[in-house]
Amino acid sequence: DPVWGSLVKQTMRRVHPGFDETYYGYRSFSEMLKDAAGRKLLTLEYDERRGNYKVRADL
């Protein structure tokens, strides 16, 4: 089942409190998600109504 991108970021920060996507060269978490999707690591679906991405792991 997909999860919201914002929940993914919250979880990453809870597990790794110092996490910051800008450290890895991304301007935003969404940019990082798009890059991961481009590398076929996950699938994104943008929800216009919520203004958030649904993230699905491609395992």
mmCIF file of C-alpha atoms in Angstrom:
data_model
loop_
_atom_site.group_PDB
_atom_site.id
_atom_site.type_symbol
_atom_site.label_atom_id
_atom_site.label_comp_id
_atom_site.label_asym_id
_atom_site.label_seq_id
_atom_site.Cartn_x
_atom_site.Cartn_y
_atom_site.Cartn_z
ATOM 1 C CA ASP A 1 0.000 0.000 0.000
ATOM 2 C CA PRO A 2 1.266 3.495 -0.751
ATOM 3 C CA VAL A 3 2.074 5.994 2.004
ATOM 4 C CA TRP A 4 2.150 9.774 1.859
ATOM 5 C CA GLY A 5 5.501 11.411 1.166
ATOM 6 C CA SER A 6 5.097 13.628 4.224
ATOM 7 C CA LEU A 7 4.767 10.520 6.409
ATOM 8 C CA VAL A 8 7.931 9.059 4.868
ATOM 9 C CA LYS A 9 9.824 12.231 5.778
ATOM 10 C CA GLN A 10 8.418 12.294 9.330
ATOM 11 C CA THR A 11 9.437 8.665 9.813
ATOM 12 C CA MET A 12 12.939 9.296 8.481
ATOM 13 C CA ARG A 13 13.347 12.205 10.895
ATOM 14 C CA ARG A 14 12.069 10.139 13.803
ATOM 15 C CA VAL A 15 14.549 7.330 13.048
ATOM 16 C CA HIS A 16 17.404 9.695 12.061
ATOM 17 C CA PRO A 17 16.759 13.050 13.817
ATOM 18 C CA GLY A 18 19.577 14.772 11.924
ATOM 19 C CA PHE A 19 18.211 13.836 8.498
ATOM 20 C CA ASP A 20 18.212 16.737 6.044
ATOM 21 C CA GLU A 21 17.755 16.178 2.320
ATOM 22 C CA THR A 22 19.771 19.317 1.522
ATOM 23 C CA TYR A 23 22.860 17.543 2.892
ATOM 24 C CA TYR A 24 22.497 15.170 -0.069
ATOM 25 C CA GLY A 25 22.137 17.988 -2.590
ATOM 26 C CA TYR A 26 18.343 18.158 -2.855
ATOM 27 C CA ARG A 27 16.406 21.400 -2.493
ATOM 28 C CA SER A 28 13.355 19.605 -1.105
ATOM 29 C CA PHE A 29 12.176 16.200 0.030
ATOM 30 C CA SER A 30 9.925 16.053 -3.046
ATOM 31 C CA GLU A 31 12.968 16.520 -5.261
ATOM 32 C CA MET A 32 14.648 13.602 -3.502
ATOM 33 C CA LEU A 33 11.546 11.426 -3.990
ATOM 34 C CA LYS A 34 11.420 12.314 -7.697
ATOM 35 C CA ASP A 35 15.081 11.360 -8.092
ATOM 36 C CA ALA A 36 14.479 8.013 -6.371
ATOM 37 C CA ALA A 37 11.498 7.402 -8.667
ATOM 38 C CA GLY A 38 13.652 8.218 -11.692
ATOM 39 C CA ARG A 39 16.115 5.568 -10.506
ATOM 40 C CA LYS A 40 13.218 3.081 -10.286
ATOM 41 C CA LEU A 41 13.603 2.738 -6.498
ATOM 42 C CA LEU A 42 10.002 3.727 -5.838
ATOM 43 C CA THR A 43 6.833 4.840 -7.574
ATOM 44 C CA LEU A 44 5.229 8.239 -7.048
ATOM 45 C CA GLU A 45 1.693 9.370 -7.675
ATOM 46 C CA TYR A 46 0.866 13.041 -7.093
ATOM 47 C CA ASP A 47 -2.458 13.807 -5.412
ATOM 48 C CA GLU A 48 -3.532 17.266 -6.624
ATOM 49 C CA ARG A 49 -6.227 17.577 -3.989
ATOM 50 C CA ARG A 50 -3.835 16.978 -1.081
ATOM 51 C CA GLY A 51 -0.757 18.469 -2.717
ATOM 52 C CA ASN A 52 1.280 15.458 -1.660
ATOM 53 C CA TYR A 53 2.865 12.383 -3.213
ATOM 54 C CA LYS A 54 1.772 8.812 -2.629
ATOM 55 C CA VAL A 55 4.918 6.703 -2.372
ATOM 56 C CA ARG A 56 5.113 3.009 -3.171
ATOM 57 C CA ALA A 57 8.304 0.970 -2.749
ATOM 58 C CA ASP A 58 9.298 -0.983 -5.857
ATOM 59 C CA LEU A 59 10.696 -4.088 -4.201
#
